[in-house]
Each structure stands twice: as structure tokens, then as C-alpha cells.
Coordinates of N, CA and C and ligand atoms in Angstrom, one line a residue:
M239 N 0.9 -1.2 0.0 CA -0.1 0.0 0.1 C 0.8 1.2 0.0
I240 N 0.5 2.2 -0.8 CA 1.3 3.4 -0.8 C 0.2 4.5 -0.6
N241 N 0.6 5.3 0.4 CA -0.1 6.6 0.6 C 0.9 7.7 0.7
L242 N 0.9 8.5 -0.3 CA 2.0 9.4 -0.4 C 1.7 10.9 -0.4
I243 N 2.4 11.7 0.1 CA 2.3 13.1 -0.1 C 3.4 13.7 -0.9
L244 N 2.9 14.4 -1.9 CA 4.1 15.3 -2.7 C 4.2 16.6 -2.2
L245 N 5.3 17.0 -1.7 CA 5.6 18.3 -1.4 C 6.3 19.1 -2.4
G246 N 6.3 20.3 -2.6 CA 6.9 21.2 -3.5 C 6.2 22.4 -3.7
L247 N 7.0 23.4 -4.0 CA 6.3 24.7 -4.2 C 5.6 24.8 -5.5
P248 N 4.7 25.7 -5.7 CA 3.9 25.8 -7.1 C 5.1 25.9 -8.2
G249 N 4.8 24.9 -9.2 CA 5.6 24.9 -10.3 C 6.9 23.9 -10.1
A250 N 6.9 23.2 -9.0 CA 8.0 22.2 -8.7 C 7.8 21.0 -9.6
G251 N 6.7 20.7 -10.1 CA 6.4 19.6 -10.9 C 5.6 18.5 -10.3
K252 N 4.8 18.8 -9.3 CA 3.9 17.9 -8.6 C 2.9 17.3 -9.4
G253 N 2.3 18.2 -10.4 CA 1.2 17.8 -11.3 C 1.8 16.7 -12.2
T254 N 2.8 17.0 -12.9 CA 3.4 16.1 -13.9 C 4.0 14.7 -13.2
A255 N 4.5 14.8 -12.0 CA 5.0 13.7 -11.4 C 3.7 12.8 -10.9
S256 N 2.7 13.6 -10.5 CA 1.4 12.7 -10.1 C 0.9 11.9 -11.3
E257 N 0.9 12.5 -12.4 CA 0.3 11.8 -13.7 C 1.0 10.5 -13.8
Q258 N 2.4 10.7 -13.8 CA 3.4 9.4 -14.0 C 3.1 8.5 -12.8
I259 N 2.8 8.9 -11.6 CA 2.7 8.0 -10.5 C 1.5 7.3 -10.7
V260 N 0.4 8.0 -11.1 CA -1.0 7.3 -11.2 C -0.9 6.3 -12.3
D261 N -0.1 6.5 -13.4 CA -0.1 5.5 -14.5 C 0.5 4.3 -14.0
K262 N 1.7 4.4 -13.3 CA 2.4 3.2 -12.8 C 1.8 2.5 -11.6
Y263 N 1.4 3.2 -10.7 CA 1.1 2.7 -9.4 C -0.3 2.7 -9.1
H264 N -1.2 3.3 -10.0 CA -2.7 3.2 -9.9 C -3.2 3.7 -8.5
L265 N -2.6 4.9 -8.1 CA -3.0 5.6 -7.0 C -4.1 6.6 -7.3
T266 N -4.9 6.9 -6.3 CA -5.9 8.0 -6.6 C -5.1 9.4 -6.3
H267 N -5.3 10.4 -7.3 CA -4.6 11.6 -7.2 C -5.6 12.5 -6.6
I268 N -5.1 13.1 -5.4 CA -6.0 14.1 -4.9 C -5.2 15.5 -4.8
S269 N -5.7 16.3 -5.6 CA -5.0 17.7 -5.6 C -6.1 18.8 -5.1
T270 N -5.7 19.3 -4.1 CA -6.6 20.4 -3.4 C -6.8 21.4 -4.3
G271 N -5.8 21.9 -5.0 CA -5.8 22.9 -6.1 C -6.9 22.6 -7.2
D272 N -6.9 21.4 -7.7 CA -7.8 20.9 -8.6 C -9.2 20.9 -8.1
M273 N -9.3 20.5 -6.8 CA -10.7 20.4 -6.2 C -11.3 21.8 -6.0
F274 N -10.4 22.6 -5.7 CA -11.0 24.1 -5.4 C -11.2 24.7 -6.8
R275 N -10.5 24.5 -7.8 CA -10.7 25.0 -9.1 C -12.2 24.5 -9.6
E276 N -12.4 23.1 -9.4 CA -13.6 22.6 -9.7 C -14.8 23.2 -9.0
A277 N -14.5 23.3 -7.7 CA -15.7 23.9 -6.9 C -16.0 25.3 -7.3
M278 N -14.8 26.2 -7.7 CA -15.1 27.5 -8.1 C -15.9 27.4 -9.5
A279 N -15.5 26.7 -10.3 CA -16.2 26.5 -11.7 C -17.7 26.1 -11.4
N280 N -18.0 25.3 -10.5 CA -19.4 24.9 -10.1 C -20.1 25.8 -9.1
K281 N -19.4 26.9 -8.8 CA -19.9 27.9 -7.8 C -20.5 27.3 -6.6
T282 N -19.8 26.2 -6.1 CA -20.3 25.6 -4.7 C -20.0 26.6 -3.7
K283 N -20.6 26.5 -2.5 CA -20.2 27.2 -1.3 C -18.8 27.3 -1.0
V284 N -18.1 26.1 -1.0 CA -16.7 26.1 -0.7 C -15.9 26.9 -1.8
G285 N -16.4 26.7 -3.1 CA -15.8 27.4 -4.3 C -15.8 28.8 -4.1
L286 N -16.9 29.3 -3.7 CA -17.2 30.7 -3.6 C -16.2 31.3 -2.5
E287 N -16.2 30.6 -1.4 CA -15.4 30.9 -0.1 C -13.9 31.1 -0.7
A288 N -13.5 29.9 -1.4 CA -12.1 29.7 -1.7 C -11.6 30.8 -2.6
K289 N -12.4 31.3 -3.5 CA -12.0 32.2 -4.6 C -11.3 33.4 -4.3
S290 N -11.8 34.0 -3.1 CA -11.2 35.2 -2.6 C -9.7 35.1 -2.2
Y291 N -9.5 34.0 -1.7 CA -8.0 33.6 -1.3 C -7.3 33.2 -2.5
I292 N -7.7 32.3 -3.3 CA -7.0 31.7 -4.4 C -6.5 32.9 -5.5
D293 N -7.5 33.7 -5.7 CA -7.2 34.7 -6.9 C -6.1 35.7 -6.4
K294 N -5.9 35.8 -5.1 CA -4.8 36.8 -4.6 C -3.6 36.0 -4.4
G295 N -3.6 34.6 -4.5 CA -2.5 33.8 -4.2 C -2.2 33.4 -2.8
N296 N -3.3 33.6 -1.9 CA -3.2 33.3 -0.5 C -3.7 31.8 -0.4
L297 N -3.4 31.4 0.9 CA -4.1 30.1 1.2 C -5.4 30.1 1.7
V298 N -6.1 29.1 1.3 CA -7.6 28.9 1.9 C -7.4 28.5 3.3
P299 N -8.3 29.0 4.2 CA -8.1 28.5 5.6 C -7.9 27.0 5.8
D300 N -7.1 26.7 6.7 CA -6.7 25.2 7.1 C -7.9 24.3 7.3
E301 N -8.9 24.8 8.1 CA -10.0 23.9 8.4 C -10.9 23.5 7.1
V302 N -11.1 24.7 6.3 CA -11.7 24.3 5.1 C -11.2 23.5 4.2
T303 N -9.9 23.5 4.1 CA -9.1 22.6 3.1 C -9.1 21.3 3.8
A304 N -8.9 21.1 5.1 CA -8.7 19.7 5.8 C -10.1 18.9 5.7
K305 N -11.3 19.8 5.6 CA -12.5 19.1 5.7 C -12.7 18.6 4.1
L306 N -12.3 19.4 3.3 CA -12.4 18.9 1.7 C -11.7 17.6 1.7
V307 N -10.4 17.5 2.3 CA -9.6 16.4 1.9 C -10.1 15.2 2.8
E308 N -10.8 15.4 4.0 CA -11.3 14.3 4.8 C -12.5 13.6 3.9
E309 N -13.3 14.5 3.4 CA -14.4 13.9 2.6 C -14.0 13.2 1.4
R310 N -12.9 13.8 0.8 CA -12.3 13.0 -0.5 C -11.8 11.7 0.0
L311 N -11.0 11.6 1.0 CA -10.3 10.4 1.5 C -11.2 9.4 2.0
S312 N -12.4 9.8 2.3 CA -13.5 8.9 2.9 C -14.1 8.1 1.8
Q313 N -13.9 8.5 0.4 CA -14.6 7.8 -0.5 C -14.0 6.5 -0.9
P314 N -14.9 5.6 -1.5 CA -14.5 4.2 -1.6 C -13.2 3.9 -2.6
D315 N -13.1 4.9 -3.6 CA -12.0 4.6 -4.6 C -10.6 4.7 -4.0
I316 N -10.5 5.0 -2.7 CA -9.1 5.4 -2.2 C -8.4 3.9 -1.7
K317 N -9.0 2.9 -1.9 CA -8.6 1.5 -1.4 C -7.1 1.2 -1.8
E318 N -6.9 1.5 -3.1 CA -5.5 1.3 -3.6 C -4.4 2.1 -3.1
G319 N -4.7 3.2 -2.4 CA -3.7 4.1 -1.9 C -3.9 5.5 -2.7
F320 N -3.2 6.5 -2.2 CA -3.5 7.9 -2.7 C -2.2 8.7 -2.8
I321 N -2.3 9.9 -3.7 CA -1.2 10.7 -3.7 C -1.9 12.1 -3.3
L322 N -1.3 12.7 -2.3 CA -1.8 14.0 -1.9 C -0.9 14.9 -2.5
D323 N -1.5 16.0 -3.4 CA -0.8 16.8 -4.1 C -1.2 18.3 -3.8
G324 N -0.4 19.1 -3.1 CA -0.8 20.4 -2.6 C -1.4 20.4 -1.4
F325 N -1.5 19.3 -0.7 CA -1.9 19.2 0.7 C -1.1 18.2 1.5
P326 N -0.6 18.4 2.7 CA -0.8 19.7 3.5 C 0.2 20.8 3.0
R327 N -0.1 22.0 3.2 CA 0.7 23.1 3.0 C 1.2 24.0 4.2
T328 N 0.6 23.6 5.3 CA 1.1 24.3 6.6 C 1.2 23.1 7.7
T329 N 2.0 23.4 8.8 CA 2.1 22.4 9.8 C 0.8 22.1 10.4
V330 N -0.1 23.1 10.5 CA -1.5 22.9 11.1 C -2.2 21.9 10.2
Q331 N -2.1 22.1 8.9 CA -2.7 21.1 8.0 C -2.2 19.7 8.2
A332 N -0.8 19.6 8.5 CA -0.1 18.3 8.5 C -0.7 17.6 10.0
E333 N -0.8 18.5 11.0 CA -1.5 18.0 12.1 C -2.8 17.5 11.9
L334 N -3.6 18.3 11.3 CA -5.1 17.9 11.0 C -5.1 16.5 10.1
L335 N -4.2 16.5 9.2 CA -4.1 15.3 8.4 C -3.8 14.0 9.2
E336 N -2.8 14.3 10.3 CA -2.7 13.1 11.2 C -3.9 12.5 11.7
G337 N -4.8 13.4 12.3 CA -6.0 13.1 12.7 C -7.0 12.3 11.6
I338 N -6.9 12.8 10.4 CA -7.7 12.4 9.3 C -7.2 10.9 9.0
T339 N -6.0 10.6 8.9 CA -5.4 9.3 8.5 C -5.6 8.4 9.5
Q340 N -5.5 8.8 10.9 CA -5.9 7.9 12.0 C -7.4 7.4 12.0
R341 N -8.3 8.5 11.7 CA -9.6 8.2 11.8 C -10.0 7.2 10.8
L342 N -9.4 7.3 9.6 CA -9.8 6.6 8.3 C -8.9 5.3 8.1
N343 N -7.9 5.1 9.1 CA -7.0 4.0 9.1 C -6.3 4.1 7.8
K344 N -5.7 5.0 7.4 CA -5.0 5.1 6.2 C -3.7 5.8 6.4
P345 N -2.6 5.2 7.0 CA -1.5 5.9 7.5 C -0.6 6.2 6.2
L346 N 0.2 7.3 6.4 CA 1.1 7.8 5.4 C 2.1 6.8 5.2
T347 N 2.6 6.6 4.0 CA 3.8 5.7 3.9 C 5.0 6.5 3.4
S348 N 4.9 7.6 2.8 CA 6.0 8.2 2.2 C 5.6 9.7 2.0
V349 N 6.7 10.6 2.1 CA 6.5 12.0 1.8 C 7.7 12.4 0.8
I350 N 7.5 12.8 -0.3 CA 8.5 13.1 -1.3 C 8.4 14.7 -1.5
S351 N 9.5 15.4 -1.4 CA 9.6 16.8 -1.7 C 10.4 17.1 -3.0
L352 N 9.8 17.7 -3.9 CA 10.4 18.0 -5.1 C 11.1 19.6 -4.9
E353 N 12.4 19.6 -5.1 CA 13.0 20.8 -4.9 C 13.6 21.5 -6.2
V354 N 13.1 22.8 -6.4 CA 13.5 23.5 -7.4 C 13.8 25.0 -7.1
K355 N 14.8 25.6 -7.8 CA 15.2 26.9 -7.5 C 14.2 27.9 -7.6
E356 N 14.1 29.0 -7.0 CA 13.0 30.1 -7.2 C 12.9 30.6 -8.6
Q357 N 13.9 30.8 -9.3 CA 13.8 31.5 -10.7 C 13.2 30.3 -11.6
T358 N 13.4 29.1 -11.4 CA 12.9 28.1 -12.3 C 11.4 28.0 -12.0
L359 N 11.0 28.1 -10.7 CA 9.5 28.2 -10.4 C 8.8 29.4 -11.3
I360 N 9.5 30.7 -11.1 CA 8.8 31.7 -11.7 C 8.7 31.5 -13.2
D361 N 9.8 31.0 -13.8 CA 9.8 30.8 -15.2 C 8.8 29.7 -15.7
R362 N 8.7 28.8 -14.8 CA 7.7 27.7 -15.3 C 6.3 28.1 -15.0
L363 N 6.1 28.8 -14.0 CA 4.7 29.2 -13.6 C 4.2 30.2 -14.8
S364 N 5.0 31.2 -15.2 CA 4.6 32.1 -16.1 C 4.4 31.6 -17.6
A365 N 5.1 30.3 -17.9 CA 4.9 29.8 -19.1 C 3.7 28.7 -19.1
R366 N 3.1 28.6 -18.0 CA 2.2 27.4 -17.9 C 0.8 27.8 -18.4
F367 N 0.0 27.0 -19.0 CA -1.3 27.2 -19.4 C -2.1 26.0 -19.2
M368 N -3.5 26.0 -19.2 CA -4.3 25.0 -18.9 C -5.4 24.8 -20.0
C369 N -5.8 23.6 -20.1 CA -7.0 23.2 -20.8 C -8.2 23.7 -20.1
K370 N -9.0 24.4 -20.8 CA -10.2 24.9 -20.2 C -11.3 23.9 -19.7
K371 N -11.3 22.7 -20.5 CA -12.2 21.8 -20.2 C -11.9 20.7 -19.2
C372 N -10.7 20.2 -19.2 CA -10.4 19.2 -18.4 C -9.2 19.5 -17.4
G373 N -8.6 20.7 -17.5 CA -7.6 21.2 -16.6 C -6.1 20.7 -16.7
A374 N -6.0 20.0 -17.9 CA -4.6 19.4 -18.1 C -3.6 20.7 -18.3
T375 N -2.4 20.4 -17.7 CA -1.5 21.4 -17.7 C -0.3 21.4 -18.8
Y376 N -0.1 22.5 -19.4 CA 1.0 22.6 -20.4 C 1.9 23.8 -20.2
N377 N 3.0 23.8 -21.0 CA 4.1 24.8 -20.7 C 4.5 25.3 -22.1
K378 N 4.5 26.7 -22.3 CA 5.0 27.3 -23.6 C 6.3 26.7 -24.0
I379 N 7.2 26.4 -22.9 CA 8.6 26.1 -23.2 C 8.8 24.6 -23.4
S380 N 8.2 23.9 -22.4 CA 8.8 22.5 -22.3 C 7.6 21.5 -22.5
K381 N 6.2 21.9 -22.6 CA 5.3 20.9 -22.7 C 4.0 21.5 -23.5
M382 N 4.3 21.6 -24.9 CA 3.3 22.0 -25.7 C 2.3 20.9 -26.0
P383 N 1.0 21.1 -26.3 CA 0.2 19.9 -26.8 C 0.8 19.2 -28.0
K384 N 0.6 17.9 -28.2 CA 1.2 17.2 -29.2 C 0.7 17.7 -30.6
V385 N -0.6 18.0 -30.7 CA -1.2 18.5 -31.9 C -1.5 20.0 -31.5
A386 N -1.1 21.1 -32.4 CA -1.3 22.4 -32.1 C -2.6 22.7 -31.6
N387 N -2.7 23.5 -30.6 CA -4.0 24.0 -30.1 C -5.1 22.9 -29.8
T388 N -4.6 21.7 -29.4 CA -5.5 20.6 -29.1 C -5.2 19.9 -27.9
C389 N -6.0 19.9 -27.0 CA -5.5 19.2 -25.6 C -5.4 17.7 -25.9
D390 N -4.0 17.2 -25.3 CA -3.6 15.7 -25.4 C -4.7 14.9 -24.9
R391 N -5.2 15.4 -23.7 CA -6.1 14.6 -22.8 C -7.4 14.5 -23.3
C392 N -8.1 15.7 -23.7 CA -9.5 15.6 -23.9 C -9.9 16.1 -25.3
G393 N -8.9 16.6 -26.1 CA -9.2 17.1 -27.5 C -9.8 18.5 -27.6
S394 N -10.0 19.2 -26.4 CA -10.6 20.5 -26.5 C -9.7 21.5 -27.2
H395 N -10.2 22.6 -27.7 CA -9.2 23.6 -28.3 C -9.2 25.0 -27.5
E396 N -9.6 24.8 -26.4 CA -9.8 26.2 -25.6 C -8.8 26.1 -24.4
F397 N -7.9 27.1 -24.3 CA -7.0 27.0 -23.3 C -7.0 28.4 -22.5
Y398 N -6.4 28.4 -21.2 CA -6.4 29.7 -20.5 C -5.2 29.7 -19.5
Q399 N -4.8 30.8 -19.1 CA -3.8 31.0 -18.0 C -4.5 31.2 -16.7
R400 N -4.0 30.4 -15.6 CA -4.6 30.4 -14.4 C -4.5 32.0 -13.9
E401 N -5.6 32.3 -13.2 CA -5.5 33.7 -12.7 C -4.2 33.9 -11.8
D402 N -4.0 32.8 -11.0 CA -3.0 32.8 -10.0 C -1.5 32.5 -10.5
D403 N -1.5 32.3 -11.9 CA -0.2 32.2 -12.6 C 0.3 33.5 -13.2
K404 N -0.6 34.4 -13.0 CA -0.2 35.8 -13.6 C 0.9 36.4 -12.8
P405 N 1.8 37.1 -13.4 CA 3.0 37.6 -12.7 C 2.7 38.3 -11.3
E406 N 1.7 39.0 -11.3 CA 1.4 40.0 -10.2 C 1.0 39.1 -8.9
V407 N 0.5 37.8 -9.2 CA 0.1 37.0 -8.1 C 1.1 35.9 -7.8
V408 N 2.0 35.6 -8.8 CA 3.0 34.6 -8.6 C 3.9 34.9 -7.5
K409 N 4.3 36.2 -7.3 CA 5.3 36.5 -6.4 C 4.8 36.3 -5.0
N410 N 3.4 36.8 -4.6 CA 2.9 36.5 -3.4 C 2.6 35.1 -3.1
R411 N 2.2 34.3 -4.1 CA 2.0 32.8 -4.0 C 3.3 32.2 -3.5
L412 N 4.4 32.4 -4.2 CA 5.7 31.8 -3.8 C 6.0 32.1 -2.5
E413 N 5.8 33.5 -2.1 CA 6.2 33.9 -0.8 C 5.4 33.2 0.3
V414 N 4.1 33.2 0.2 CA 3.3 32.5 1.1 C 3.6 31.0 1.4
N415 N 3.9 30.3 0.1 CA 4.3 29.0 0.3 C 5.6 28.6 0.8
E416 N 6.7 29.5 0.3 CA 8.0 29.2 0.9 C 8.1 29.3 2.3
K417 N 7.4 30.3 2.9 CA 7.4 30.4 4.4 C 7.0 29.2 5.0
M418 N 6.1 28.5 4.5 CA 5.4 27.3 5.1 C 6.2 26.1 4.8
N419 N 7.0 26.1 3.7 CA 7.5 24.8 3.2 C 8.5 24.2 4.1
S420 N 9.6 25.1 4.7 CA 10.6 24.3 5.5 C 10.0 23.6 6.8
P421 N 9.2 24.5 7.6 CA 8.7 23.6 8.8 C 7.8 22.4 8.4
L422 N 7.2 22.3 7.3 CA 6.5 21.1 6.7 C 7.4 20.0 6.5
K423 N 8.6 20.4 5.9 CA 9.5 19.4 5.6 C 10.2 18.8 6.9
D424 N 10.4 19.7 7.9 CA 10.8 19.3 9.1 C 10.0 18.3 9.9
F425 N 8.8 18.7 9.7 CA 7.6 17.8 10.4 C 7.9 16.3 9.9
Y426 N 8.0 16.1 8.6 CA 8.0 14.8 8.2 C 9.3 14.2 8.2
E427 N 10.4 15.0 8.2 CA 11.8 14.5 8.4 C 11.8 13.8 9.7
K428 N 11.2 14.5 10.7 CA 11.4 14.0 12.2 C 10.6 12.5 12.2
K429 N 9.6 12.5 11.4 CA 8.8 11.2 11.4 C 9.5 10.0 10.6
G430 N 10.6 10.5 9.9 CA 11.3 9.5 9.2 C 10.7 9.3 7.8
L431 N 9.7 10.1 7.4 CA 9.0 9.7 6.1 C 9.6 10.5 4.8
L432 N 10.4 11.5 5.1 CA 10.7 12.4 4.0 C 11.9 11.9 3.2
T433 N 11.8 12.1 1.8 CA 12.9 12.0 0.8 C 12.7 13.2 -0.2
V434 N 13.9 13.9 -0.3 CA 14.0 15.0 -1.2 C 14.6 14.7 -2.5
I435 N 13.9 15.1 -3.5 CA 14.3 14.8 -4.9 C 14.6 16.2 -5.7
N436 N 15.6 16.1 -6.5 CA 16.0 17.4 -7.3 C 14.9 17.4 -8.5
G437 N 14.0 18.4 -8.4 CA 13.1 18.7 -9.4 C 13.6 19.6 -10.5
E438 N 14.8 19.9 -10.6 CA 15.4 20.6 -11.7 C 15.8 19.5 -12.8
Q439 N 15.7 18.3 -12.7 CA 16.1 17.2 -13.5 C 15.0 17.1 -14.5
T440 N 15.3 16.3 -15.6 CA 14.1 16.1 -16.6 C 13.0 15.3 -16.0
P441 N 11.8 15.5 -16.4 CA 10.8 14.8 -15.7 C 10.9 13.2 -15.8
K442 N 11.7 12.8 -16.7 CA 11.9 11.2 -16.7 C 12.9 10.9 -15.5
K443 N 13.9 11.6 -15.5 CA 14.8 11.5 -14.3 C 14.1 11.6 -13.0
V444 N 13.3 12.6 -12.8 CA 12.6 12.9 -11.5 C 11.7 11.6 -11.3
F445 N 11.0 11.1 -12.3 CA 10.3 10.0 -12.1 C 11.0 8.8 -11.8
E446 N 12.1 8.5 -12.3 CA 12.9 7.5 -11.9 C 13.5 7.5 -10.3
D447 N 13.6 8.7 -9.9 CA 14.0 8.8 -8.5 C 12.8 8.6 -7.6
I448 N 11.7 9.0 -8.1 CA 10.4 8.7 -7.4 C 10.1 7.3 -7.3
S449 N 10.3 6.6 -8.4 CA 10.0 5.2 -8.4 C 11.0 4.4 -7.6
A450 N 12.2 4.9 -7.4 CA 13.1 4.1 -6.5 C 12.6 4.2 -5.0
V451 N 11.8 5.2 -4.7 CA 11.3 5.4 -3.4 C 10.1 4.4 -3.3
L452 N 9.2 4.5 -4.2 CA 7.9 3.9 -4.1 C 8.0 2.4 -4.5
D453 N 9.1 2.0 -5.2 CA 9.2 0.5 -5.6 C 9.4 -0.3 -4.2
K454 N 10.1 0.4 -3.3 CA 10.4 -0.3 -2.1 C 9.1 -0.5 -1.1
Q455 N 8.0 0.2 -1.5 CA 6.8 0.1 -0.6 C 5.8 -0.8 -1.1
Q456 N 6.1 -1.4 -2.3 CA 4.9 -2.0 -2.8 C 4.7 -3.4 -2.1
Ligands
AMP718 P1 -2.5 24.7 -6.5 O1 -3.1 24.3 -7.8 O2 -2.0 23.5 -5.7 O3 -1.2 25.7 -6.7 O4 -3.4 25.5 -5.6 C1 -3.9 26.7 -6.1 C2 -4.5 27.6 -4.9 O5 -5.6 26.8 -4.3 C3 -3.4 27.9 -3.9 O6 -2.7 28.9 -4.2 C4 -4.4 28.1 -2.6 O7 -5.0 29.4 -2.9 C5 -5.3 27.1 -2.9 N1 -4.9 25.8 -2.1 C6 -4.6 24.6 -2.8 N2 -4.2 23.7 -1.7 C7 -4.3 24.4 -0.6 C8 -4.1 24.0 0.8 N3 -3.6 22.8 1.0 N4 -4.2 24.8 1.7 C9 -4.7 26.1 1.5 N5 -4.9 26.6 0.2 C10 -4.6 25.7 -0.8

């Protein structure tokens, strides 16, 4: 059983790594960012509440986020294990997650942190764009759709830049997340769960390093 947390600042490559991990290990991918974007698109209560924080690059309150995660982890498709992508982002959330994994009897087996220099993050985020329909992520420099203007995943032709990937928001977003990142790593280091991986490498090499950790857990 693999129950994994992927840590890393926005743009570190968590989404790309998650896709590869899902393909190989058949885990359920839980991205709080994706869940919030879906909730905003559907204008649910959580979505409307989250929007004011997200559009400025701030974090949604810990309790709101943790509740969303607990509901998702309670669903039956999680039996094969999960990847948490973008949660926890604060030590308060990490502590709330301890309660959740205990209540649901789904202990964490590994925490992987993808580490990337700040300038690389800024370059990646400003080049990032998304499919309007399915949320697949692309990058003007390193990951264009295989067929021009057509989403690889769903075939849609409409793309957009995330509001929070715009330069004026990115700076605040990185600051907010950087402040929280090292205490979070310390938290899992102390528990003996943390592996740090160099996210500046090619996606293929990053995934090889991740596989080396996960293969031991199967
Ligand atoms: P992401 O797609 O992971 O970069 O998340 C986009 C935005 O959603 C973040 O900038 C936050 O505003 C919000 N968000 C996602 N995950 C969390 C979390 N664990 N705690 C608080 N806010 C979050």
C-alpha cells in the first residue's frame, strides 16, 4: 500500500509527477488545487469561499481545506492508496491530516519533496497554461500539446492561463508557500518519512528517483 504526500512549491512539478505515478502505481490523485478550481467552476459554497483567497495567491483556511480532504479520502475509490498533491501546505494542516489518516485508518507511507530553484519556479509558472475543459497543464517552453491547439487529454481547443499564474500573483504565492515549506519538511523529516528529490532534472529522471522510493513500498 502506498499513501504518498508530494511536497513542493507551485511549479515544482507535482502535477506532472502525479500523472506518471498514477499511471504506474494506480493511486488516486488528490489535488486540493484541482478540487478548489472545480468547486469554483461549479460555484459551490466552498468554491465561492475559496475564490477570494486563491485569486490573490493566498492560502484557503486550514479547516476548510482539511474538511475537503477528509471527505475525499473517505470515498471508496481510495482503497488502492493515494497521492496528496498540494496538501498539506502548513504544519497545522499536517497535524489535521494526522487525525484524518488515523480516523480513516490510512497511514502515510511516504513524503516526497520536489526541490526547485525559485527562478525556475517563476519561469515555469509564467509559461504554464491549462485546458479549459479538463484542466490538463501545459507549458509554452517544455510541454506544448502534441497537436497544435488541441488538448492531449480531452481534445478540447480552448486554453487559459490560471489567474494565480499571472506575474502579479505569482510573487505573493511563492512567498506564502515558501514560508510554510521548511517547517512542513521538518515535520515529516522527524517522522522519518521524507525523501528530497531534485526537481530541476528532466521529468523522466525525476520519475526514476520517485520510483526508486515507491518501488520499495509495494
Ligand atoms: P495549486 O493548484 O496547488 O497551486 O493551488 C491553487 C490555490 O488553491 C493555492 O494558491 C491556494 O490558494 C489554494 N490551495 C490549494 N491547496 C491548498 C491547501 N492545502 N491549503 C490552502 N490553500 C490551498
